[in-house]
Amino acid sequence: MLNLLLLGAKFLFLLVLYLFVLMVIRSAIKDVHRAAARPVPGVTPLDEWGAPPPHPLPAAGGGPGAGRASAEGADWVVQVVSSAELPRGQTYRVPRDGLMIGRSNAADLHLRDTFVSSQHARLSVTDQGLLLEDLQSTNGTLVNGAGASEAWLRPGDEIAIGDTVLKAEVG
């Protein structure tokens, strides 16, 4: 009887060990993909003092925001492009006072994803357009595939937070 219990405990330990190793590998792969991301034309960072440019710069190259209006002072929405938990195509309005995205129940857009921080990012509508701020999240935020701590968004820009991808649009 004791041998059977010990054998069961060994299998349970091996199962937990393999699950841990799989989670570490998954995390490492995501980190490698994020580190390989390069800056994308069309993402306008804040200047060195944290101030926005007087007018959003036009998108350069063939990025998602190329050839589109800056949408200053417009109503903004984010639409789900892909997510494990949110329905594809679901639209969320970005209120004037901002939309906080995170794992916390207090977040305006709640994501139950282990790669999302409790207060991960904030979207704010300003007179200059839509501002994305990463709130010092552990795993970072991507805009059009490039890491961004702060960025001015254009219609069509894609925001990746954890396994969820959202698209900014003028609503």
mmCIF file with all atom_site columns, C-alpha atoms in Angstrom, residues 24-154:
data_model
loop_
_atom_site.group_PDB
_atom_site.id
_atom_site.type_symbol
_atom_site.label_atom_id
_atom_site.label_alt_id
_atom_site.label_comp_id
_atom_site.label_asym_id
_atom_site.label_entity_id
_atom_site.label_seq_id
_atom_site.pdbx_PDB_ins_code
_atom_site.Cartn_x
_atom_site.Cartn_y
_atom_site.Cartn_z
_atom_site.occupancy
_atom_site.B_iso_or_equiv
_atom_site.pdbx_formal_charge
_atom_site.auth_seq_id
_atom_site.auth_comp_id
_atom_site.auth_asym_id
_atom_site.auth_atom_id
_atom_site.pdbx_PDB_model_num
ATOM 1   C CA . VAL A 1 24  ? 8.657   28.548 -18.592 1.00 0.00 ? 24  VAL A CA 1
ATOM 2   C CA . ILE A 1 25  ? 9.146   27.630 -22.262 1.00 0.00 ? 25  ILE A CA 1
ATOM 3   C CA . ARG A 1 26  ? 5.933   29.473 -23.269 1.00 0.00 ? 26  ARG A CA 1
ATOM 4   C CA . SER A 1 27  ? 7.049   32.572 -21.374 1.00 0.00 ? 27  SER A CA 1
ATOM 5   C CA . ALA A 1 28  ? 10.539  32.442 -22.917 1.00 0.00 ? 28  ALA A CA 1
ATOM 6   C CA . ILE A 1 29  ? 9.111   32.165 -26.445 1.00 0.00 ? 29  ILE A CA 1
ATOM 7   C CA . LYS A 1 30  ? 6.884   35.216 -25.873 1.00 0.00 ? 30  LYS A CA 1
ATOM 8   C CA . ASP A 1 31  ? 9.850   37.190 -24.490 1.00 0.00 ? 31  ASP A CA 1
ATOM 9   C CA . VAL A 1 32  ? 11.964  36.319 -27.544 1.00 0.00 ? 32  VAL A CA 1
ATOM 10  C CA . HIS A 1 33  ? 9.185   37.410 -29.921 1.00 0.00 ? 33  HIS A CA 1
ATOM 11  C CA . ARG A 1 34  ? 8.703   40.688 -28.073 1.00 0.00 ? 34  ARG A CA 1
ATOM 12  C CA . ALA A 1 35  ? 12.444  41.403 -27.951 1.00 0.00 ? 35  ALA A CA 1
ATOM 13  C CA . ALA A 1 36  ? 12.688  40.854 -31.703 1.00 0.00 ? 36  ALA A CA 1
ATOM 14  C CA . ALA A 1 37  ? 9.980   43.420 -32.433 1.00 0.00 ? 37  ALA A CA 1
ATOM 15  C CA . ARG A 1 38  ? 11.270  46.501 -34.245 1.00 0.00 ? 38  ARG A CA 1
ATOM 16  C CA . PRO A 1 39  ? 9.860   50.023 -34.242 1.00 0.00 ? 39  PRO A CA 1
ATOM 17  C CA . VAL A 1 40  ? 7.082   50.477 -36.783 1.00 0.00 ? 40  VAL A CA 1
ATOM 18  C CA . PRO A 1 41  ? 6.526   53.662 -38.781 1.00 0.00 ? 41  PRO A CA 1
ATOM 19  C CA . GLY A 1 42  ? 3.336   55.428 -37.802 1.00 0.00 ? 42  GLY A CA 1
ATOM 20  C CA . VAL A 1 43  ? 3.759   55.083 -34.017 1.00 0.00 ? 43  VAL A CA 1
ATOM 21  C CA . THR A 1 44  ? 4.447   58.530 -32.604 1.00 0.00 ? 44  THR A CA 1
ATOM 22  C CA . PRO A 1 45  ? 6.192   58.408 -29.203 1.00 0.00 ? 45  PRO A CA 1
ATOM 23  C CA . LEU A 1 46  ? 6.057   61.253 -26.694 1.00 0.00 ? 46  LEU A CA 1
ATOM 24  C CA . ASP A 1 47  ? 9.003   63.630 -26.693 1.00 0.00 ? 47  ASP A CA 1
ATOM 25  C CA . GLU A 1 48  ? 11.754  63.365 -24.053 1.00 0.00 ? 48  GLU A CA 1
ATOM 26  C CA . TRP A 1 49  ? 9.751   65.512 -21.592 1.00 0.00 ? 49  TRP A CA 1
ATOM 27  C CA . GLY A 1 50  ? 6.562   63.487 -21.960 1.00 0.00 ? 50  GLY A CA 1
ATOM 28  C CA . ALA A 1 51  ? 4.671   66.074 -24.018 1.00 0.00 ? 51  ALA A CA 1
ATOM 29  C CA . PRO A 1 52  ? 2.713   65.170 -27.145 1.00 0.00 ? 52  PRO A CA 1
ATOM 30  C CA . PRO A 1 53  ? 3.681   66.716 -30.457 1.00 0.00 ? 53  PRO A CA 1
ATOM 31  C CA . PRO A 1 54  ? 1.570   69.779 -31.346 1.00 0.00 ? 54  PRO A CA 1
ATOM 32  C CA . HIS A 1 55  ? -0.201  67.715 -34.034 1.00 0.00 ? 55  HIS A CA 1
ATOM 33  C CA . PRO A 1 56  ? 0.130   63.963 -34.570 1.00 0.00 ? 56  PRO A CA 1
ATOM 34  C CA . LEU A 1 57  ? 2.683   63.248 -37.265 1.00 0.00 ? 57  LEU A CA 1
ATOM 35  C CA . PRO A 1 58  ? 1.450   61.661 -40.482 1.00 0.00 ? 58  PRO A CA 1
ATOM 36  C CA . ALA A 1 59  ? 1.995   57.918 -40.706 1.00 0.00 ? 59  ALA A CA 1
ATOM 37  C CA . ALA A 1 60  ? 5.047   57.000 -42.734 1.00 0.00 ? 60  ALA A CA 1
ATOM 38  C CA . GLY A 1 61  ? 5.498   54.002 -44.978 1.00 0.00 ? 61  GLY A CA 1
ATOM 39  C CA . GLY A 1 62  ? 2.865   51.350 -45.420 1.00 0.00 ? 62  GLY A CA 1
ATOM 40  C CA . GLY A 1 63  ? 1.877   50.809 -41.769 1.00 0.00 ? 63  GLY A CA 1
ATOM 41  C CA . PRO A 1 64  ? -1.740  50.408 -40.699 1.00 0.00 ? 64  PRO A CA 1
ATOM 42  C CA . GLY A 1 65  ? -2.112  54.157 -40.077 1.00 0.00 ? 65  GLY A CA 1
ATOM 43  C CA . ALA A 1 66  ? -0.666  55.224 -43.441 1.00 0.00 ? 66  ALA A CA 1
ATOM 44  C CA . GLY A 1 67  ? -2.689  57.755 -45.376 1.00 0.00 ? 67  GLY A CA 1
ATOM 45  C CA . ARG A 1 68  ? -5.334  58.150 -42.672 1.00 0.00 ? 68  ARG A CA 1
ATOM 46  C CA . ALA A 1 69  ? -6.451  61.226 -40.795 1.00 0.00 ? 69  ALA A CA 1
ATOM 47  C CA . SER A 1 70  ? -5.106  61.897 -37.315 1.00 0.00 ? 70  SER A CA 1
ATOM 48  C CA . ALA A 1 71  ? -8.652  61.898 -35.843 1.00 0.00 ? 71  ALA A CA 1
ATOM 49  C CA . GLU A 1 72  ? -7.946  64.709 -33.386 1.00 0.00 ? 72  GLU A CA 1
ATOM 50  C CA . GLY A 1 73  ? -10.698 65.148 -30.791 1.00 0.00 ? 73  GLY A CA 1
ATOM 51  C CA . ALA A 1 74  ? -12.748 62.278 -32.251 1.00 0.00 ? 74  ALA A CA 1
ATOM 52  C CA . ASP A 1 75  ? -14.600 59.519 -30.410 1.00 0.00 ? 75  ASP A CA 1
ATOM 53  C CA . TRP A 1 76  ? -12.469 56.380 -30.272 1.00 0.00 ? 76  TRP A CA 1
ATOM 54  C CA . VAL A 1 77  ? -13.238 52.672 -29.900 1.00 0.00 ? 77  VAL A CA 1
ATOM 55  C CA . VAL A 1 78  ? -11.099 49.560 -29.680 1.00 0.00 ? 78  VAL A CA 1
ATOM 56  C CA . GLN A 1 79  ? -12.216 46.409 -31.448 1.00 0.00 ? 79  GLN A CA 1
ATOM 57  C CA . VAL A 1 80  ? -11.141 42.868 -30.550 1.00 0.00 ? 80  VAL A CA 1
ATOM 58  C CA . VAL A 1 81  ? -9.044  41.368 -33.366 1.00 0.00 ? 81  VAL A CA 1
ATOM 59  C CA . SER A 1 82  ? -8.108  38.193 -31.482 1.00 0.00 ? 82  SER A CA 1
ATOM 60  C CA . SER A 1 83  ? -8.495  36.990 -27.918 1.00 0.00 ? 83  SER A CA 1
ATOM 61  C CA . ALA A 1 84  ? -8.844  33.751 -26.004 1.00 0.00 ? 84  ALA A CA 1
ATOM 62  C CA . GLU A 1 85  ? -11.718 35.161 -23.934 1.00 0.00 ? 85  GLU A CA 1
ATOM 63  C CA . LEU A 1 86  ? -13.293 38.146 -25.706 1.00 0.00 ? 86  LEU A CA 1
ATOM 64  C CA . PRO A 1 87  ? -15.504 37.689 -28.772 1.00 0.00 ? 87  PRO A CA 1
ATOM 65  C CA . ARG A 1 88  ? -13.833 38.703 -32.022 1.00 0.00 ? 88  ARG A CA 1
ATOM 66  C CA . GLY A 1 89  ? -15.273 41.957 -33.356 1.00 0.00 ? 89  GLY A CA 1
ATOM 67  C CA . GLN A 1 90  ? -16.502 43.116 -29.926 1.00 0.00 ? 90  GLN A CA 1
ATOM 68  C CA . THR A 1 91  ? -16.153 46.905 -29.676 1.00 0.00 ? 91  THR A CA 1
ATOM 69  C CA . TYR A 1 92  ? -15.340 48.951 -26.549 1.00 0.00 ? 92  TYR A CA 1
ATOM 70  C CA . ARG A 1 93  ? -15.790 52.734 -26.448 1.00 0.00 ? 93  ARG A CA 1
ATOM 71  C CA . VAL A 1 94  ? -12.844 54.704 -25.044 1.00 0.00 ? 94  VAL A CA 1
ATOM 72  C CA . PRO A 1 95  ? -14.390 57.335 -22.748 1.00 0.00 ? 95  PRO A CA 1
ATOM 73  C CA . ARG A 1 96  ? -12.915 60.831 -22.482 1.00 0.00 ? 96  ARG A CA 1
ATOM 74  C CA . ASP A 1 97  ? -11.582 60.024 -18.972 1.00 0.00 ? 97  ASP A CA 1
ATOM 75  C CA . GLY A 1 98  ? -9.737  56.940 -20.289 1.00 0.00 ? 98  GLY A CA 1
ATOM 76  C CA . LEU A 1 99  ? -10.001 53.163 -20.486 1.00 0.00 ? 99  LEU A CA 1
ATOM 77  C CA . MET A 1 100 ? -7.826  51.104 -18.138 1.00 0.00 ? 100 MET A CA 1
ATOM 78  C CA . ILE A 1 101 ? -6.971  47.609 -19.377 1.00 0.00 ? 101 ILE A CA 1
ATOM 79  C CA . GLY A 1 102 ? -5.775  44.926 -16.987 1.00 0.00 ? 102 GLY A CA 1
ATOM 80  C CA . ARG A 1 103 ? -6.338  41.735 -15.052 1.00 0.00 ? 103 ARG A CA 1
ATOM 81  C CA . SER A 1 104 ? -7.779  43.523 -12.020 1.00 0.00 ? 104 SER A CA 1
ATOM 82  C CA . ASN A 1 105 ? -11.538 43.457 -11.482 1.00 0.00 ? 105 ASN A CA 1
ATOM 83  C CA . ALA A 1 106 ? -11.286 47.260 -11.231 1.00 0.00 ? 106 ALA A CA 1
ATOM 84  C CA . ALA A 1 107 ? -10.055 47.481 -14.853 1.00 0.00 ? 107 ALA A CA 1
ATOM 85  C CA . ASP A 1 108 ? -12.476 48.971 -17.376 1.00 0.00 ? 108 ASP A CA 1
ATOM 86  C CA . LEU A 1 109 ? -11.502 46.223 -19.839 1.00 0.00 ? 109 LEU A CA 1
ATOM 87  C CA . HIS A 1 110 ? -10.867 43.109 -17.745 1.00 0.00 ? 110 HIS A CA 1
ATOM 88  C CA . LEU A 1 111 ? -8.590  40.402 -19.244 1.00 0.00 ? 111 LEU A CA 1
ATOM 89  C CA . ARG A 1 112 ? -8.048  37.106 -17.406 1.00 0.00 ? 112 ARG A CA 1
ATOM 90  C CA . ASP A 1 113 ? -4.646  36.392 -18.944 1.00 0.00 ? 113 ASP A CA 1
ATOM 91  C CA . THR A 1 114 ? -1.537  35.478 -16.943 1.00 0.00 ? 114 THR A CA 1
ATOM 92  C CA . PHE A 1 115 ? 0.552   37.713 -19.252 1.00 0.00 ? 115 PHE A CA 1
ATOM 93  C CA . VAL A 1 116 ? -1.564  40.777 -18.414 1.00 0.00 ? 116 VAL A CA 1
ATOM 94  C CA . SER A 1 117 ? -0.703  42.898 -15.362 1.00 0.00 ? 117 SER A CA 1
ATOM 95  C CA . SER A 1 118 ? -3.455  43.942 -12.955 1.00 0.00 ? 118 SER A CA 1
ATOM 96  C CA . GLN A 1 119 ? -3.194  47.516 -14.293 1.00 0.00 ? 119 GLN A CA 1
ATOM 97  C CA . HIS A 1 120 ? -1.529  46.915 -17.644 1.00 0.00 ? 120 HIS A CA 1
ATOM 98  C CA . ALA A 1 121 ? -2.277  49.891 -19.918 1.00 0.00 ? 121 ALA A CA 1
ATOM 99  C CA . ARG A 1 122 ? -4.454  52.988 -20.244 1.00 0.00 ? 122 ARG A CA 1
ATOM 100 C CA . LEU A 1 123 ? -6.011  54.496 -23.347 1.00 0.00 ? 123 LEU A CA 1
ATOM 101 C CA . SER A 1 124 ? -6.776  58.229 -23.077 1.00 0.00 ? 124 SER A CA 1
ATOM 102 C CA . VAL A 1 125 ? -8.642  60.460 -25.512 1.00 0.00 ? 125 VAL A CA 1
ATOM 103 C CA . THR A 1 126 ? -7.034  63.902 -25.769 1.00 0.00 ? 126 THR A CA 1
ATOM 104 C CA . ASP A 1 127 ? -7.399  66.859 -28.107 1.00 0.00 ? 127 ASP A CA 1
ATOM 105 C CA . GLN A 1 128 ? -4.393  65.469 -30.026 1.00 0.00 ? 128 GLN A CA 1
ATOM 106 C CA . GLY A 1 129 ? -5.886  61.976 -30.475 1.00 0.00 ? 129 GLY A CA 1
ATOM 107 C CA . LEU A 1 130 ? -5.719  58.614 -28.699 1.00 0.00 ? 130 LEU A CA 1
ATOM 108 C CA . LEU A 1 131 ? -2.795  58.065 -26.309 1.00 0.00 ? 131 LEU A CA 1
ATOM 109 C CA . LEU A 1 132 ? -1.695  54.595 -25.168 1.00 0.00 ? 132 LEU A CA 1
ATOM 110 C CA . GLU A 1 133 ? 0.307   54.383 -21.937 1.00 0.00 ? 133 GLU A CA 1
ATOM 111 C CA . ASP A 1 134 ? 1.811   51.148 -20.657 1.00 0.00 ? 134 ASP A CA 1
ATOM 112 C CA . LEU A 1 135 ? 1.429   51.292 -16.860 1.00 0.00 ? 135 LEU A CA 1
ATOM 113 C CA . GLN A 1 136 ? 4.820   49.669 -16.165 1.00 0.00 ? 136 GLN A CA 1
ATOM 114 C CA . SER A 1 137 ? 3.396   46.243 -16.947 1.00 0.00 ? 137 SER A CA 1
ATOM 115 C CA . THR A 1 138 ? 5.558   43.176 -16.485 1.00 0.00 ? 138 THR A CA 1
ATOM 116 C CA . ASN A 1 139 ? 5.225   41.849 -20.050 1.00 0.00 ? 139 ASN A CA 1
ATOM 117 C CA . GLY A 1 140 ? 4.857   45.118 -21.944 1.00 0.00 ? 140 GLY A CA 1
ATOM 118 C CA . THR A 1 141 ? 2.482   46.367 -24.621 1.00 0.00 ? 141 THR A CA 1
ATOM 119 C CA . LEU A 1 142 ? 2.970   46.160 -28.384 1.00 0.00 ? 142 LEU A CA 1
ATOM 120 C CA . VAL A 1 143 ? 1.701   48.656 -30.946 1.00 0.00 ? 143 VAL A CA 1
ATOM 121 C CA . ASN A 1 144 ? 1.786   47.291 -34.500 1.00 0.00 ? 144 ASN A CA 1
ATOM 122 C CA . GLY A 1 145 ? 4.268   44.653 -33.319 1.00 0.00 ? 145 GLY A CA 1
ATOM 123 C CA . ALA A 1 146 ? 6.699   47.046 -31.610 1.00 0.00 ? 146 ALA A CA 1
ATOM 124 C CA . GLY A 1 147 ? 7.118   47.529 -27.869 1.00 0.00 ? 147 GLY A CA 1
ATOM 125 C CA . ALA A 1 148 ? 5.707   50.843 -26.651 1.00 0.00 ? 148 ALA A CA 1
ATOM 126 C CA . SER A 1 149 ? 5.602   52.504 -23.247 1.00 0.00 ? 149 SER A CA 1
ATOM 127 C CA . GLU A 1 150 ? 3.671   55.490 -24.677 1.00 0.00 ? 150 GLU A CA 1
ATOM 128 C CA . ALA A 1 151 ? 2.364   56.022 -28.199 1.00 0.00 ? 151 ALA A CA 1
ATOM 129 C CA . TRP A 1 152 ? -0.103  58.139 -30.136 1.00 0.00 ? 152 TRP A CA 1
ATOM 130 C CA . LEU A 1 153 ? -2.443  55.800 -31.977 1.00 0.00 ? 153 LEU A CA 1
ATOM 131 C CA . ARG A 1 154 ? -3.950  56.184 -35.409 1.00 0.00 ? 154 ARG A CA 1
#
